[in-house]
Amino acid sequence: MMKKLIVGNWKMNGNLAANERLLAALKSAPVAADYQVVVCAPHVYLMACVQQLRGSLIQVGAQDVAAPAAGPYTGDVAASMLADVGCRYVLVGHSERRLAHGETNHLLARKLASALAAGLVPILCVGETETEYALGATMAVLRLQLRSALLPLPTDQVGRVIVAYEPVWAIGSGLAASPSVVGRVHAFIRQELMDIVPAGSSPPPVLYGGSMKPDNAAALLAVPGVDGGLIGGASLDASQFLAIVGAAAA
Ligand code: PGA
């Protein structure tokens, strides 16, 4: 069985002193060999995080990456730069970027390719909005998001991507999807991914994200087909994040 992956997404929070305190607490926690922890920090803090986590098993990820490899793209950060400062993972297509920055499925396919070319592990975020959920359009939305982002990749590269199912209505709302909804959707995503990867190879792991907290993490992480969690708010608090990590290790 693959290691469960617990990814913290700090979003636009923190500062040097607060990050240092948070990482010191995470570093001092006992580590089990059966899960992997990643923290996704704002770009300006990535290098400090990598330096502070040197010698620990916790990996660092970015929250976004530019599609082009280099050039006249003011304010953007290339995948090779993220790799250069020691990042191993990068979120691609978080709903906050899709909604607030107009990121399209087509753009996300290019971002995935750039991340992979730089040797990063991209975490492709997919998920339906509240209206789409209410309309019963979840599976259609996910199918479109998955196919348009993953089909342009060479099929042998798809297995290097991680997928995160993040229902938009569950993000930051305190209202996670129920284990039964998560089970149904993850089974659907897995089937979609099996249709994309070459026959006989394993589909990408699928994380759940959206109001994962210490009190629901064990139930969500125990759902078949849930390979880990993408945690926003609770990743900013060391004791909450470590409680979720503990649920992954249990
Ligand atoms: P949340 O955020 O845990 O605060 O709901 C999850 C995410 O946006 O990745």
mmCIF file of C-alpha atoms and ligand atoms in Angstrom:
data_model
loop_
_atom_site.group_PDB
_atom_site.id
_atom_site.type_symbol
_atom_site.label_atom_id
_atom_site.label_comp_id
_atom_site.label_asym_id
_atom_site.label_seq_id
_atom_site.Cartn_x
_atom_site.Cartn_y
_atom_site.Cartn_z
ATOM 1 C CA MET A 1 0.000 0.000 0.000
ATOM 2 C CA MET A 2 1.271 3.491 -0.792
ATOM 3 C CA LYS A 3 2.163 5.897 1.981
ATOM 4 C CA LYS A 4 -0.619 8.296 2.903
ATOM 5 C CA LEU A 5 0.280 11.828 1.919
ATOM 6 C CA ILE A 6 -0.673 14.728 4.191
ATOM 7 C CA VAL A 7 -0.208 18.096 2.517
ATOM 8 C CA GLY A 8 -0.584 21.422 4.310
ATOM 9 C CA ASN A 9 -1.635 24.360 2.156
ATOM 10 C CA TRP A 10 -0.779 27.519 4.061
ATOM 11 C CA LYS A 11 -2.340 29.733 1.370
ATOM 12 C CA MET A 12 -1.471 33.430 1.863
ATOM 13 C CA ASN A 13 -0.759 33.144 5.589
ATOM 14 C CA GLY A 14 2.284 33.284 7.826
ATOM 15 C CA ASN A 15 5.492 35.246 8.186
ATOM 16 C CA LEU A 16 9.084 34.278 8.862
ATOM 17 C CA ALA A 17 8.691 34.044 12.631
ATOM 18 C CA ALA A 18 5.345 32.213 12.583
ATOM 19 C CA ASN A 19 6.538 29.782 9.900
ATOM 20 C CA GLU A 20 9.646 29.013 11.910
ATOM 21 C CA ARG A 21 7.594 28.249 15.023
ATOM 22 C CA LEU A 22 5.182 26.051 13.078
ATOM 23 C CA LEU A 23 7.930 24.088 11.347
ATOM 24 C CA ALA A 24 9.889 23.663 14.589
ATOM 25 C CA ALA A 25 6.807 22.061 16.134
ATOM 26 C CA LEU A 26 6.258 19.798 13.114
ATOM 27 C CA LYS A 27 9.912 18.795 13.027
ATOM 28 C CA SER A 28 9.979 17.827 16.670
ATOM 29 C CA ALA A 29 7.003 15.492 16.335
ATOM 30 C CA PRO A 30 7.684 11.762 16.121
ATOM 31 C CA VAL A 31 7.725 10.502 12.548
ATOM 32 C CA ALA A 32 6.224 7.270 11.348
ATOM 33 C CA ALA A 33 7.505 5.704 8.194
ATOM 34 C CA ASP A 34 4.080 5.059 6.734
ATOM 35 C CA TYR A 35 3.080 8.564 5.706
ATOM 36 C CA GLN A 36 4.625 11.554 3.939
ATOM 37 C CA VAL A 37 4.126 15.154 5.084
ATOM 38 C CA VAL A 38 4.410 18.162 2.772
ATOM 39 C CA VAL A 39 3.934 21.866 3.539
ATOM 40 C CA CYS A 40 3.013 24.233 0.710
ATOM 41 C CA ALA A 41 4.239 27.711 1.613
ATOM 42 C CA PRO A 42 3.976 31.072 -0.181
ATOM 43 C CA HIS A 43 6.741 31.459 -2.769
ATOM 44 C CA VAL A 44 8.779 33.998 -0.800
ATOM 45 C CA TYR A 45 9.127 31.618 2.149
ATOM 46 C CA LEU A 46 9.927 28.431 0.249
ATOM 47 C CA MET A 47 13.669 28.653 0.556
ATOM 48 C CA ALA A 48 13.569 29.377 4.287
ATOM 49 C CA CYS A 49 11.229 26.409 4.762
ATOM 50 C CA VAL A 50 13.514 24.099 2.778
ATOM 51 C CA GLN A 51 16.480 25.235 4.857
ATOM 52 C CA GLN A 52 14.672 24.774 8.146
ATOM 53 C CA LEU A 53 13.391 21.329 7.180
ATOM 54 C CA ARG A 54 16.744 20.045 5.989
ATOM 55 C CA GLY A 55 17.387 16.725 7.705
ATOM 56 C CA SER A 56 13.700 16.109 8.386
ATOM 57 C CA LEU A 57 11.358 13.904 6.360
ATOM 58 C CA ILE A 58 8.935 16.781 5.735
ATOM 59 C CA GLN A 59 8.968 18.022 2.148
ATOM 60 C CA VAL A 60 8.197 21.489 0.819
ATOM 61 C CA GLY A 61 5.757 22.377 -1.942
ATOM 62 C CA ALA A 62 4.715 25.558 -3.728
ATOM 63 C CA GLN A 63 1.131 26.714 -4.212
ATOM 64 C CA ASP A 64 1.376 27.604 -7.888
ATOM 65 C CA VAL A 65 3.756 27.514 -10.837
ATOM 66 C CA ALA A 66 3.983 29.348 -14.140
ATOM 67 C CA ALA A 67 3.266 27.452 -17.345
ATOM 68 C CA PRO A 68 6.202 28.839 -19.387
ATOM 69 C CA ALA A 69 9.711 27.623 -18.623
ATOM 70 C CA ALA A 70 11.325 31.101 -18.482
ATOM 71 C CA GLY A 71 11.152 34.527 -20.053
ATOM 72 C CA PRO A 72 9.280 37.822 -19.941
ATOM 73 C CA TYR A 73 6.540 36.877 -17.424
ATOM 74 C CA THR A 74 6.719 39.542 -14.740
ATOM 75 C CA GLY A 75 5.856 38.240 -11.295
ATOM 76 C CA ASP A 76 5.702 34.578 -12.303
ATOM 77 C CA VAL A 77 7.813 31.767 -10.888
ATOM 78 C CA ALA A 78 9.033 28.924 -13.116
ATOM 79 C CA ALA A 79 8.968 25.244 -12.187
ATOM 80 C CA SER A 80 12.754 25.035 -12.547
ATOM 81 C CA MET A 81 13.099 27.845 -9.970
ATOM 82 C CA LEU A 82 10.918 25.952 -7.493
ATOM 83 C CA ALA A 83 13.045 22.842 -7.998
ATOM 84 C CA ASP A 84 16.198 24.950 -7.717
ATOM 85 C CA VAL A 85 15.325 26.124 -4.195
ATOM 86 C CA GLY A 86 14.476 22.612 -3.047
ATOM 87 C CA CYS A 87 10.730 22.307 -3.610
ATOM 88 C CA ARG A 88 9.519 18.822 -4.410
ATOM 89 C CA TYR A 89 5.775 19.364 -4.860
ATOM 90 C CA VAL A 90 3.521 22.036 -6.343
ATOM 91 C CA LEU A 91 -0.236 22.595 -6.213
ATOM 92 C CA VAL A 92 -1.759 23.090 -9.651
ATOM 93 C CA GLY A 93 -5.261 24.409 -10.235
ATOM 94 C CA HIS A 94 -6.379 25.030 -6.677
ATOM 95 C CA SER A 95 -9.957 26.331 -6.903
ATOM 96 C CA GLU A 96 -8.857 29.663 -5.421
ATOM 97 C CA ARG A 97 -6.585 30.092 -8.440
ATOM 98 C CA ARG A 98 -9.187 28.826 -10.881
ATOM 99 C CA LEU A 99 -11.759 31.261 -9.488
ATOM 100 C CA ALA A 100 -9.701 34.324 -8.523
ATOM 101 C CA HIS A 101 -7.118 34.131 -11.311
ATOM 102 C CA GLY A 102 -9.197 32.672 -14.121
ATOM 103 C CA GLU A 103 -6.997 29.597 -14.487
ATOM 104 C CA THR A 104 -8.463 27.375 -17.190
ATOM 105 C CA ASN A 105 -8.170 23.620 -17.654
ATOM 106 C CA HIS A 106 -6.072 24.296 -20.743
ATOM 107 C CA LEU A 107 -3.602 26.452 -18.769
ATOM 108 C CA LEU A 108 -3.439 23.832 -16.032
ATOM 109 C CA ALA A 109 -2.413 21.170 -18.544
ATOM 110 C CA ARG A 110 0.563 23.359 -19.459
ATOM 111 C CA LYS A 111 1.410 23.947 -15.794
ATOM 112 C CA LEU A 112 1.384 20.199 -15.163
ATOM 113 C CA ALA A 113 3.753 19.604 -18.064
ATOM 114 C CA SER A 114 6.142 22.310 -16.825
ATOM 115 C CA ALA A 115 6.126 20.971 -13.280
ATOM 116 C CA LEU A 116 6.829 17.433 -14.468
ATOM 117 C CA ALA A 117 9.595 18.602 -16.791
ATOM 118 C CA ALA A 118 11.307 20.239 -13.801
ATOM 119 C CA GLY A 119 11.055 17.042 -11.760
ATOM 120 C CA LEU A 120 8.381 18.355 -9.397
ATOM 121 C CA VAL A 121 5.396 16.319 -8.243
ATOM 122 C CA PRO A 122 2.303 18.297 -9.238
ATOM 123 C CA ILE A 123 -0.842 18.009 -7.135
ATOM 124 C CA LEU A 124 -3.744 18.684 -9.495
ATOM 125 C CA CYS A 125 -6.747 20.043 -7.597
ATOM 126 C CA VAL A 126 -10.214 19.291 -8.949
ATOM 127 C CA GLY A 127 -13.662 19.862 -7.507
ATOM 128 C CA GLU A 128 -17.136 21.139 -8.155
ATOM 129 C CA THR A 129 -18.715 24.360 -6.906
ATOM 130 C CA GLU A 130 -21.756 24.406 -4.634
ATOM 131 C CA THR A 131 -24.055 25.122 -7.593
ATOM 132 C CA GLU A 132 -22.571 22.303 -9.645
ATOM 133 C CA TYR A 133 -22.988 19.992 -6.638
ATOM 134 C CA ALA A 134 -26.610 21.057 -6.207
ATOM 135 C CA LEU A 135 -27.255 20.453 -9.913
ATOM 136 C CA GLY A 136 -25.831 16.938 -9.679
ATOM 137 C CA ALA A 137 -23.029 17.897 -12.071
ATOM 138 C CA THR A 138 -20.127 16.762 -9.866
ATOM 139 C CA MET A 139 -19.007 13.826 -11.987
ATOM 140 C CA ALA A 140 -19.306 15.740 -15.280
ATOM 141 C CA VAL A 141 -17.232 18.620 -13.873
ATOM 142 C CA LEU A 142 -14.575 16.279 -12.534
ATOM 143 C CA ARG A 143 -14.403 14.330 -15.784
ATOM 144 C CA LEU A 144 -13.816 17.537 -17.737
ATOM 145 C CA GLN A 145 -11.217 18.836 -15.267
ATOM 146 C CA LEU A 146 -9.327 15.545 -15.187
ATOM 147 C CA ARG A 147 -9.408 14.840 -18.905
ATOM 148 C CA SER A 148 -8.503 18.337 -20.050
ATOM 149 C CA ALA A 149 -5.573 18.547 -17.626
ATOM 150 C CA LEU A 150 -4.235 15.010 -17.962
ATOM 151 C CA LEU A 151 -4.949 13.872 -21.519
ATOM 152 C CA PRO A 152 -2.450 16.336 -23.070
ATOM 153 C CA LEU A 153 0.360 14.698 -21.037
ATOM 154 C CA PRO A 154 2.258 11.707 -22.412
ATOM 155 C CA THR A 155 0.371 8.788 -20.851
ATOM 156 C CA ASP A 156 3.469 7.492 -19.083
ATOM 157 C CA GLN A 157 3.708 10.830 -17.211
ATOM 158 C CA VAL A 158 0.192 10.749 -15.769
ATOM 159 C CA GLY A 159 1.222 8.364 -12.998
ATOM 160 C CA ARG A 160 3.652 11.002 -11.690
ATOM 161 C CA VAL A 161 0.789 13.390 -10.889
ATOM 162 C CA ILE A 162 -1.178 13.423 -7.640
ATOM 163 C CA VAL A 163 -4.847 14.386 -7.762
ATOM 164 C CA ALA A 164 -6.686 16.169 -4.942
ATOM 165 C CA TYR A 165 -10.483 16.112 -4.840
ATOM 166 C CA GLU A 166 -11.494 19.385 -3.225
ATOM 167 C CA PRO A 167 -15.216 20.183 -3.412
ATOM 168 C CA VAL A 168 -15.225 23.992 -3.555
ATOM 169 C CA TRP A 169 -18.185 24.163 -1.144
ATOM 170 C CA ALA A 170 -16.189 22.291 1.493
ATOM 171 C CA ILE A 171 -13.081 24.494 1.356
ATOM 172 C CA GLY A 172 -12.818 26.788 4.354
ATOM 173 C CA SER A 173 -16.497 26.223 5.172
ATOM 174 C CA GLY A 174 -15.990 23.920 8.141
ATOM 175 C CA LEU A 175 -18.281 21.485 6.324
ATOM 176 C CA ALA A 176 -16.319 18.581 4.867
ATOM 177 C CA ALA A 177 -17.929 16.207 2.392
ATOM 178 C CA SER A 178 -19.278 13.131 4.162
ATOM 179 C CA PRO A 179 -17.277 9.896 3.992
ATOM 180 C CA SER A 180 -19.994 8.359 1.801
ATOM 181 C CA VAL A 181 -19.843 11.214 -0.737
ATOM 182 C CA VAL A 182 -16.046 11.103 -0.645
ATOM 183 C CA GLY A 183 -16.077 7.346 -1.197
ATOM 184 C CA ARG A 184 -18.374 7.642 -4.215
ATOM 185 C CA VAL A 185 -16.456 10.503 -5.795
ATOM 186 C CA HIS A 186 -13.030 8.971 -5.205
ATOM 187 C CA ALA A 187 -14.189 5.719 -6.812
ATOM 188 C CA PHE A 188 -15.345 7.722 -9.829
ATOM 189 C CA ILE A 189 -12.055 9.662 -10.026
ATOM 190 C CA ARG A 190 -10.059 6.453 -9.753
ATOM 191 C CA GLN A 191 -12.013 4.913 -12.624
ATOM 192 C CA GLU A 192 -11.467 8.033 -14.742
ATOM 193 C CA LEU A 193 -7.745 7.917 -13.992
ATOM 194 C CA MET A 194 -7.556 4.212 -14.847
ATOM 195 C CA ASP A 195 -9.009 5.083 -18.238
ATOM 196 C CA ILE A 196 -6.224 7.639 -18.783
ATOM 197 C CA VAL A 197 -3.112 5.782 -17.597
ATOM 198 C CA PRO A 198 -1.618 3.032 -19.772
ATOM 199 C CA ALA A 199 -3.227 -0.379 -19.212
ATOM 200 C CA GLY A 200 -1.649 -2.229 -16.314
ATOM 201 C CA SER A 201 -0.123 0.839 -14.621
ATOM 202 C CA SER A 202 -1.326 2.356 -11.367
ATOM 203 C CA PRO A 203 -3.498 5.466 -11.448
ATOM 204 C CA PRO A 204 -2.316 8.573 -9.540
ATOM 205 C CA PRO A 205 -3.057 8.719 -5.812
ATOM 206 C CA VAL A 206 -6.100 10.817 -4.897
ATOM 207 C CA LEU A 207 -6.157 13.083 -1.827
ATOM 208 C CA TYR A 208 -9.257 14.593 -0.226
ATOM 209 C CA GLY A 209 -9.306 18.291 0.711
ATOM 210 C CA GLY A 210 -11.940 20.625 2.123
ATOM 211 C CA SER A 211 -12.351 21.262 5.864
ATOM 212 C CA MET A 212 -10.323 18.237 6.910
ATOM 213 C CA LYS A 213 -9.866 18.695 10.669
ATOM 214 C CA PRO A 214 -8.631 16.594 13.598
ATOM 215 C CA ASP A 215 -12.196 15.464 14.362
ATOM 216 C CA ASN A 216 -13.031 14.157 10.880
ATOM 217 C CA ALA A 217 -9.599 13.201 9.529
ATOM 218 C CA ALA A 218 -9.613 9.593 10.709
ATOM 219 C CA ALA A 219 -13.014 8.908 9.110
ATOM 220 C CA LEU A 220 -12.103 10.640 5.835
ATOM 221 C CA LEU A 221 -8.658 9.052 5.572
ATOM 222 C CA ALA A 222 -10.165 5.610 6.205
ATOM 223 C CA VAL A 223 -12.441 5.855 3.149
ATOM 224 C CA PRO A 224 -11.288 3.401 0.466
ATOM 225 C CA GLY A 225 -9.605 5.325 -2.338
ATOM 226 C CA VAL A 226 -8.513 8.232 -0.133
ATOM 227 C CA ASP A 227 -4.724 8.303 -0.300
ATOM 228 C CA GLY A 228 -4.223 11.333 1.928
ATOM 229 C CA GLY A 229 -5.398 14.845 2.633
ATOM 230 C CA LEU A 230 -4.892 18.408 1.472
ATOM 231 C CA ILE A 231 -5.364 20.616 4.491
ATOM 232 C CA GLY A 232 -5.806 24.379 4.502
ATOM 233 C CA GLY A 233 -6.886 26.076 7.737
ATOM 234 C CA ALA A 234 -5.884 23.258 10.077
ATOM 235 C CA SER A 235 -2.362 23.174 8.626
ATOM 236 C CA LEU A 236 -1.597 26.565 10.187
ATOM 237 C CA ASP A 237 -1.889 25.169 13.697
ATOM 238 C CA ALA A 238 0.816 22.660 14.622
ATOM 239 C CA SER A 239 -1.323 20.663 17.047
ATOM 240 C CA GLN A 240 -4.237 20.384 14.613
ATOM 241 C CA PHE A 241 -2.012 19.488 11.693
ATOM 242 C CA LEU A 242 -0.135 16.904 13.756
ATOM 243 C CA ALA A 243 -3.423 15.399 14.906
ATOM 244 C CA ILE A 244 -4.380 14.919 11.239
ATOM 245 C CA VAL A 245 -0.958 13.434 10.507
ATOM 246 C CA GLY A 246 -1.554 11.128 13.475
ATOM 247 C CA ALA A 247 -4.865 10.040 11.950
ATOM 248 C CA ALA A 248 -3.018 9.152 8.735
ATOM 249 C CA ALA A 249 -0.518 7.070 10.665
ATOM 250 C CA ALA A 250 -3.151 5.212 12.685
HETATM 251 P P1 PGA B 1 -9.486 23.994 4.167
HETATM 252 O O1 PGA B 1 -8.742 24.238 2.769
HETATM 253 O O2 PGA B 1 -8.844 22.800 4.809
HETATM 254 O O3 PGA B 1 -9.255 25.263 4.954
HETATM 255 O O4 PGA B 1 -10.921 23.757 3.854
HETATM 256 C C1 PGA B 1 -8.371 23.164 1.948
HETATM 257 C C2 PGA B 1 -7.736 23.684 0.692
HETATM 258 O O5 PGA B 1 -8.168 24.721 0.174
HETATM 259 O O6 PGA B 1 -6.769 23.082 0.193
#
